[in-house]
Amino acid sequence: MNQKVLQTLEYEKVKQMLLPYVQTAQGEKMVAALQPSSSYAEVAEWLQETAEATMVERLHGGLALPNLEDIQEQARRLQIEASLSGSEIVSLAKVLQATAAVAHFFERIEADDLQGSLPRLQAKVDQLILLPELTKKVAQTIDEQGRVLDSASSALASFRRQMAGKEAAIRDRLANYTRGKSARYLSETIVTKRADRYVLPVKVEYRHQVPGIVHDQSQSGQTYYIEPQAVVELANDLSEVRVLALAEEDRVLAELSVLLAEHEEDLRQNAFVLGQLDFINAKARLAKAQNAMAPELSEKKKVSLVQAWHPLIGEEKAVKNDIRLGGDFETLIITGPNTGGKTITIKTLGLLQLLAQSGLFITVARPSTVTVFEDIFADIGDEQSIEQNLSTFSSHMENIKGILSQTNENSLVIFDELGAGTDPAEGAALAMAILDKTKALGAKTIATTHYPELKLYGNERSETENASMVFDVATLQPTYQLLIGVPGQSNALAIAARLGFSKDVLDDAKTMVNPEDQQLNDMIKDLVDQRQAVKSERARLSKEQKQTDHLQKTLEEKQLKIEKEQAKVMLDANQRANELVKKTRDEADQLIKSIRAERLAGGQQKKMSEQDLQKQKQAIAALQQSDKLEKNKVLQKAKRVKELNAGDEVVVSSYNQQGTLVKKHKNGQWEVQMGILKMLVDEDDLTKTEGTAQAQKEKKQRQKVKKTAARSGNTGRVQAKLDLRGVRYEAALHDLDRYLDSVVLANLSSVEIIHGKGSGALRQGVTEFLRSDRRVKEFHFASANAGGDGATIVTLK
């Protein structure tokens, strides 16, 4: 990636936003070295790492790491068999402790609900080399400040006990001088230290009253710091023990350095891996702070940013725009007034593409798509003063010449005010020639311009689209909204009228305007008005549709609840009835048994035949009520609502995330694909989406239709319905294209395309495809009771 575009699009400023979230020196190095990649596989890997770290951040609060210094110098000293100081060993101790903590953290995650969901992070953790014995040894030897602990050596502990005893004896003797008559000799009644010896602050006039060794004098000369003769011998003994203790500390540190040297490569490796994890974790935390999202990655050089905003402006201040390039068109020409937002829009596209190719989440809404360009070029610069026009124009042309010499089909080219700074006619002609050249080279191009000629160019050239920044004439303010498909209109006369220019001046100006230009401007205004009306109507219908869907869902839930309550009441009633029937049957059996006994004994004349007795018994048994689930239609319906199958779209309640069921494991849990992550979830934590429930209902209906068609022998005919649910995005559009060919050949006038609701990506793709297809006369979503915006009705020409 060329370095000039990184500077032009302010890439380094975004990198600096990562630094507050980095905890290690190695992580800082990785931030400094971060560059966009031109490898699709590498970008996909980086984005997956960020996605996994984001999941850890959301579910477990992120990866906690201490501040780790760069240990390269310590490792180098170990390599040459040098003995490290306590403070140097502390840096290595932190690496050992962080290694153990991170390994334990991921062990806990592996046993938790994220098992198997973090393959890339786990692969890095697996590179850590655990050194439990060495970690324990270091912890027993030095503290966090690098001081050698008593537990490091029995000899050291003994020396320190002796030192403590001798110091206590010295302080006790000196304390006698701070009390009684001797206290008057002191400038302060304290015991202090000079040159590592205990002394008393004696007034200069009493220096002979306290015999001993003078170690220091105050700046005023009024105080001598004297070590009394009575403690000199004890102090000498203390110094000797102190020397022995220091020697023992050096020996312990040297011994520990030898142990650390044996694992010098392991320490380097661990520090590097911890730095990588720290860097990935920082990307996840920045994404959370920016409310940034993971983009989908396209191999077809297609960019589609939904509600994108510039990360350096911030979500609260920025105006969000949908920006598309590739797919329907390869070149996008944006027109509009100065300060209308053209430059920030193209910068947003370029910068977000660079960030995505760096493995960073981008400031967009879902579903947004980016691709991987081999290189991105930008010619962006503010207009200069009149005196500098020639040099500015020459500079831009020199830059553009260099861009054209390096551009190919894997390039993104960004031009700001293309052709500006020279004669308008020549500038417009040159701009069109440059755009023709980038198109011939196969590059994706986005350009801003003031020239009206480029509006016609965008309308006439294939794979080229116009766009504009909307200007509110009523308020004389730009809205900063990007409108793709409509060129910008000239607002000069309208603005002049709003500012109060006299009618004769405006009329005179209108007579000088090229009629064709005025017609074009009027046409653009009509298009803008119509588009705004359609947008408002669509928003109203969408709102009403949501309200209807919500009401329908509420009613269905209430109906199901009532049916379940009714079923429960019926079950309870049946059970009570069964108890009564059982009691009656027992009594009847006893009575029949008694009658039979009497009849056989001949004690009573026969009044009822055996057949009559059996009929009565069967009649009583028929009163028994069934309370089995198989015969209870209401409870069967409730069970079908909960029944799950592989491929169903569901909502994971505990995470409030939508996903797709992959398969059911033996332990009863379901494997759920949530975006680019997989995880195991309890069945009780899953709820079918409205789209899935509707899809299953429609599937049963289709199966009935297929059976009917099979019986009538019409299975070879082209069906008037195409189901794209469950088909990958690119494959679905390919199937749709082939299906429309078949429909045209079959002379069908209207067909139904079922794409489901889901995340909305497939629905949007189908809509864009139909909008640009010449075979399509018109299309609209199905009615609410026939799938709503989960299906599209298409009328063919």
mmCIF file with all atom_site columns, C-alpha atoms in Angstrom, residues 574-677:
data_model
loop_
_atom_site.group_PDB
_atom_site.id
_atom_site.type_symbol
_atom_site.label_atom_id
_atom_site.label_alt_id
_atom_site.label_comp_id
_atom_site.label_asym_id
_atom_site.label_entity_id
_atom_site.label_seq_id
_atom_site.pdbx_PDB_ins_code
_atom_site.Cartn_x
_atom_site.Cartn_y
_atom_site.Cartn_z
_atom_site.occupancy
_atom_site.B_iso_or_equiv
_atom_site.pdbx_formal_charge
_atom_site.auth_seq_id
_atom_site.auth_comp_id
_atom_site.auth_asym_id
_atom_site.auth_atom_id
_atom_site.pdbx_PDB_model_num
ATOM 1   C CA . ASN A 1 574 ? -60.811 -34.712 31.755 1.00 0.00 ? 574 ASN A CA 1
ATOM 2   C CA . GLN A 1 575 ? -58.704 -35.877 34.668 1.00 0.00 ? 575 GLN A CA 1
ATOM 3   C CA . ARG A 1 576 ? -61.502 -35.112 37.146 1.00 0.00 ? 576 ARG A CA 1
ATOM 4   C CA . ALA A 1 577 ? -64.010 -36.828 34.863 1.00 0.00 ? 577 ALA A CA 1
ATOM 5   C CA . ASN A 1 578 ? -61.718 -39.832 34.580 1.00 0.00 ? 578 ASN A CA 1
ATOM 6   C CA . GLU A 1 579 ? -61.511 -40.075 38.341 1.00 0.00 ? 579 GLU A CA 1
ATOM 7   C CA . LEU A 1 580 ? -65.313 -40.113 38.532 1.00 0.00 ? 580 LEU A CA 1
ATOM 8   C CA . VAL A 1 581 ? -65.576 -42.664 35.724 1.00 0.00 ? 581 VAL A CA 1
ATOM 9   C CA . LYS A 1 582 ? -62.989 -44.877 37.417 1.00 0.00 ? 582 LYS A CA 1
ATOM 10  C CA . LYS A 1 583 ? -64.930 -44.755 40.654 1.00 0.00 ? 583 LYS A CA 1
ATOM 11  C CA . THR A 1 584 ? -68.171 -45.578 38.811 1.00 0.00 ? 584 THR A CA 1
ATOM 12  C CA . ARG A 1 585 ? -66.500 -48.392 36.876 1.00 0.00 ? 585 ARG A CA 1
ATOM 13  C CA . ASP A 1 586 ? -65.106 -49.925 40.049 1.00 0.00 ? 586 ASP A CA 1
ATOM 14  C CA . GLU A 1 587 ? -68.531 -49.823 41.612 1.00 0.00 ? 587 GLU A CA 1
ATOM 15  C CA . ALA A 1 588 ? -70.116 -51.337 38.464 1.00 0.00 ? 588 ALA A CA 1
ATOM 16  C CA . ASP A 1 589 ? -67.520 -54.114 38.379 1.00 0.00 ? 589 ASP A CA 1
ATOM 17  C CA . GLN A 1 590 ? -68.284 -54.903 41.995 1.00 0.00 ? 590 GLN A CA 1
ATOM 18  C CA . LEU A 1 591 ? -72.038 -54.920 41.301 1.00 0.00 ? 591 LEU A CA 1
ATOM 19  C CA . ILE A 1 592 ? -71.677 -57.163 38.223 1.00 0.00 ? 592 ILE A CA 1
ATOM 20  C CA . LYS A 1 593 ? -69.464 -59.510 40.165 1.00 0.00 ? 593 LYS A CA 1
ATOM 21  C CA . SER A 1 594 ? -72.095 -59.732 42.885 1.00 0.00 ? 594 SER A CA 1
ATOM 22  C CA . ILE A 1 595 ? -74.929 -60.336 40.370 1.00 0.00 ? 595 ILE A CA 1
ATOM 23  C CA . ARG A 1 596 ? -72.950 -63.060 38.640 1.00 0.00 ? 596 ARG A CA 1
ATOM 24  C CA . ALA A 1 597 ? -72.262 -64.751 41.914 1.00 0.00 ? 597 ALA A CA 1
ATOM 25  C CA . GLU A 1 598 ? -75.906 -64.704 42.887 1.00 0.00 ? 598 GLU A CA 1
ATOM 26  C CA . ARG A 1 599 ? -77.056 -65.908 39.434 1.00 0.00 ? 599 ARG A CA 1
ATOM 27  C CA . LEU A 1 600 ? -74.672 -68.860 39.468 1.00 0.00 ? 600 LEU A CA 1
ATOM 28  C CA . ALA A 1 601 ? -75.830 -69.724 42.950 1.00 0.00 ? 601 ALA A CA 1
ATOM 29  C CA . GLY A 1 602 ? -79.401 -69.803 41.669 1.00 0.00 ? 602 GLY A CA 1
ATOM 30  C CA . GLY A 1 603 ? -80.494 -67.573 44.468 1.00 0.00 ? 603 GLY A CA 1
ATOM 31  C CA . GLN A 1 604 ? -82.170 -65.041 42.185 1.00 0.00 ? 604 GLN A CA 1
ATOM 32  C CA . GLN A 1 605 ? -84.128 -65.281 38.967 1.00 0.00 ? 605 GLN A CA 1
ATOM 33  C CA . LYS A 1 606 ? -82.112 -64.262 35.898 1.00 0.00 ? 606 LYS A CA 1
ATOM 34  C CA . LYS A 1 607 ? -83.041 -60.686 34.919 1.00 0.00 ? 607 LYS A CA 1
ATOM 35  C CA . MET A 1 608 ? -80.000 -59.549 32.801 1.00 0.00 ? 608 MET A CA 1
ATOM 36  C CA . SER A 1 609 ? -78.084 -61.594 30.235 1.00 0.00 ? 609 SER A CA 1
ATOM 37  C CA . GLU A 1 610 ? -74.263 -61.721 30.101 1.00 0.00 ? 610 GLU A CA 1
ATOM 38  C CA . GLN A 1 611 ? -74.319 -59.694 26.828 1.00 0.00 ? 611 GLN A CA 1
ATOM 39  C CA . ASP A 1 612 ? -76.295 -56.937 28.553 1.00 0.00 ? 612 ASP A CA 1
ATOM 40  C CA . LEU A 1 613 ? -73.796 -56.818 31.396 1.00 0.00 ? 613 LEU A CA 1
ATOM 41  C CA . GLN A 1 614 ? -70.859 -56.468 28.973 1.00 0.00 ? 614 GLN A CA 1
ATOM 42  C CA . LYS A 1 615 ? -72.612 -53.673 27.014 1.00 0.00 ? 615 LYS A CA 1
ATOM 43  C CA . GLN A 1 616 ? -73.119 -51.701 30.213 1.00 0.00 ? 616 GLN A CA 1
ATOM 44  C CA . LYS A 1 617 ? -69.475 -52.172 31.168 1.00 0.00 ? 617 LYS A CA 1
ATOM 45  C CA . GLN A 1 618 ? -68.265 -50.931 27.743 1.00 0.00 ? 618 GLN A CA 1
ATOM 46  C CA . ALA A 1 619 ? -70.553 -47.901 27.979 1.00 0.00 ? 619 ALA A CA 1
ATOM 47  C CA . ILE A 1 620 ? -69.008 -46.965 31.317 1.00 0.00 ? 620 ILE A CA 1
ATOM 48  C CA . ALA A 1 621 ? -65.461 -47.441 29.915 1.00 0.00 ? 621 ALA A CA 1
ATOM 49  C CA . ALA A 1 622 ? -66.286 -45.173 26.960 1.00 0.00 ? 622 ALA A CA 1
ATOM 50  C CA . LEU A 1 623 ? -66.631 -42.294 29.372 1.00 0.00 ? 623 LEU A CA 1
ATOM 51  C CA . GLN A 1 624 ? -62.818 -42.349 29.872 1.00 0.00 ? 624 GLN A CA 1
ATOM 52  C CA . GLN A 1 625 ? -61.233 -39.091 28.492 1.00 0.00 ? 625 GLN A CA 1
ATOM 53  C CA . SER A 1 626 ? -57.887 -38.970 26.708 1.00 0.00 ? 626 SER A CA 1
ATOM 54  C CA . ASP A 1 627 ? -55.297 -36.613 28.185 1.00 0.00 ? 627 ASP A CA 1
ATOM 55  C CA . LYS A 1 628 ? -52.408 -37.678 25.943 1.00 0.00 ? 628 LYS A CA 1
ATOM 56  C CA . LEU A 1 629 ? -50.450 -35.013 24.070 1.00 0.00 ? 629 LEU A CA 1
ATOM 57  C CA . GLU A 1 630 ? -50.762 -36.893 20.774 1.00 0.00 ? 630 GLU A CA 1
ATOM 58  C CA . LYS A 1 631 ? -54.534 -36.289 20.724 1.00 0.00 ? 631 LYS A CA 1
ATOM 59  C CA . ASN A 1 632 ? -54.360 -32.695 21.977 1.00 0.00 ? 632 ASN A CA 1
ATOM 60  C CA . LYS A 1 633 ? -54.117 -30.440 18.922 1.00 0.00 ? 633 LYS A CA 1
ATOM 61  C CA . VAL A 1 634 ? -53.500 -27.260 20.940 1.00 0.00 ? 634 VAL A CA 1
ATOM 62  C CA . LEU A 1 635 ? -50.497 -28.677 22.790 1.00 0.00 ? 635 LEU A CA 1
ATOM 63  C CA . GLN A 1 636 ? -49.218 -30.178 19.542 1.00 0.00 ? 636 GLN A CA 1
ATOM 64  C CA . LYS A 1 637 ? -49.308 -26.688 18.042 1.00 0.00 ? 637 LYS A CA 1
ATOM 65  C CA . ALA A 1 638 ? -47.382 -25.275 21.030 1.00 0.00 ? 638 ALA A CA 1
ATOM 66  C CA . LYS A 1 639 ? -44.785 -28.023 20.639 1.00 0.00 ? 639 LYS A CA 1
ATOM 67  C CA . ARG A 1 640 ? -44.352 -27.286 16.919 1.00 0.00 ? 640 ARG A CA 1
ATOM 68  C CA . VAL A 1 641 ? -43.729 -23.596 17.726 1.00 0.00 ? 641 VAL A CA 1
ATOM 69  C CA . LYS A 1 642 ? -40.718 -24.595 19.884 1.00 0.00 ? 642 LYS A CA 1
ATOM 70  C CA . GLU A 1 643 ? -39.444 -27.387 17.586 1.00 0.00 ? 643 GLU A CA 1
ATOM 71  C CA . LEU A 1 644 ? -36.024 -26.531 16.172 1.00 0.00 ? 644 LEU A CA 1
ATOM 72  C CA . ASN A 1 645 ? -34.193 -27.812 13.083 1.00 0.00 ? 645 ASN A CA 1
ATOM 73  C CA . ALA A 1 646 ? -30.766 -27.306 11.530 1.00 0.00 ? 646 ALA A CA 1
ATOM 74  C CA . GLY A 1 647 ? -30.778 -24.226 9.301  1.00 0.00 ? 647 GLY A CA 1
ATOM 75  C CA . ASP A 1 648 ? -33.392 -22.361 11.366 1.00 0.00 ? 648 ASP A CA 1
ATOM 76  C CA . GLU A 1 649 ? -32.722 -18.689 12.069 1.00 0.00 ? 649 GLU A CA 1
ATOM 77  C CA . VAL A 1 650 ? -32.994 -18.096 15.821 1.00 0.00 ? 650 VAL A CA 1
ATOM 78  C CA . VAL A 1 651 ? -32.414 -15.452 18.490 1.00 0.00 ? 651 VAL A CA 1
ATOM 79  C CA . VAL A 1 652 ? -30.039 -16.347 21.349 1.00 0.00 ? 652 VAL A CA 1
ATOM 80  C CA . SER A 1 653 ? -31.840 -14.719 24.285 1.00 0.00 ? 653 SER A CA 1
ATOM 81  C CA . SER A 1 654 ? -28.870 -14.428 26.676 1.00 0.00 ? 654 SER A CA 1
ATOM 82  C CA . TYR A 1 655 ? -26.762 -12.535 24.076 1.00 0.00 ? 655 TYR A CA 1
ATOM 83  C CA . ASN A 1 656 ? -29.667 -10.889 22.195 1.00 0.00 ? 656 ASN A CA 1
ATOM 84  C CA . GLN A 1 657 ? -27.957 -11.950 18.964 1.00 0.00 ? 657 GLN A CA 1
ATOM 85  C CA . GLN A 1 658 ? -29.414 -13.587 15.847 1.00 0.00 ? 658 GLN A CA 1
ATOM 86  C CA . GLY A 1 659 ? -27.845 -16.735 14.429 1.00 0.00 ? 659 GLY A CA 1
ATOM 87  C CA . THR A 1 660 ? -28.404 -19.919 12.426 1.00 0.00 ? 660 THR A CA 1
ATOM 88  C CA . LEU A 1 661 ? -28.678 -23.437 13.855 1.00 0.00 ? 661 LEU A CA 1
ATOM 89  C CA . VAL A 1 662 ? -25.915 -25.773 12.584 1.00 0.00 ? 662 VAL A CA 1
ATOM 90  C CA . LYS A 1 663 ? -26.574 -29.049 14.403 1.00 0.00 ? 663 LYS A CA 1
ATOM 91  C CA . LYS A 1 664 ? -27.756 -30.509 17.700 1.00 0.00 ? 664 LYS A CA 1
ATOM 92  C CA . HIS A 1 665 ? -25.158 -32.145 19.957 1.00 0.00 ? 665 HIS A CA 1
ATOM 93  C CA . LYS A 1 666 ? -25.678 -35.265 22.072 1.00 0.00 ? 666 LYS A CA 1
ATOM 94  C CA . ASN A 1 667 ? -25.759 -33.221 25.289 1.00 0.00 ? 667 ASN A CA 1
ATOM 95  C CA . GLY A 1 668 ? -28.909 -31.434 24.056 1.00 0.00 ? 668 GLY A CA 1
ATOM 96  C CA . GLN A 1 669 ? -27.145 -28.161 23.169 1.00 0.00 ? 669 GLN A CA 1
ATOM 97  C CA . TRP A 1 670 ? -27.356 -26.585 19.711 1.00 0.00 ? 670 TRP A CA 1
ATOM 98  C CA . GLU A 1 671 ? -24.348 -25.331 17.750 1.00 0.00 ? 671 GLU A CA 1
ATOM 99  C CA . VAL A 1 672 ? -25.253 -21.802 16.586 1.00 0.00 ? 672 VAL A CA 1
ATOM 100 C CA . GLN A 1 673 ? -23.488 -19.775 13.849 1.00 0.00 ? 673 GLN A CA 1
ATOM 101 C CA . MET A 1 674 ? -23.580 -16.100 14.943 1.00 0.00 ? 674 MET A CA 1
ATOM 102 C CA . GLY A 1 675 ? -21.961 -14.069 12.172 1.00 0.00 ? 675 GLY A CA 1
ATOM 103 C CA . ILE A 1 676 ? -18.405 -15.398 11.888 1.00 0.00 ? 676 ILE A CA 1
ATOM 104 C CA . LEU A 1 677 ? -18.529 -17.143 15.271 1.00 0.00 ? 677 LEU A CA 1
#
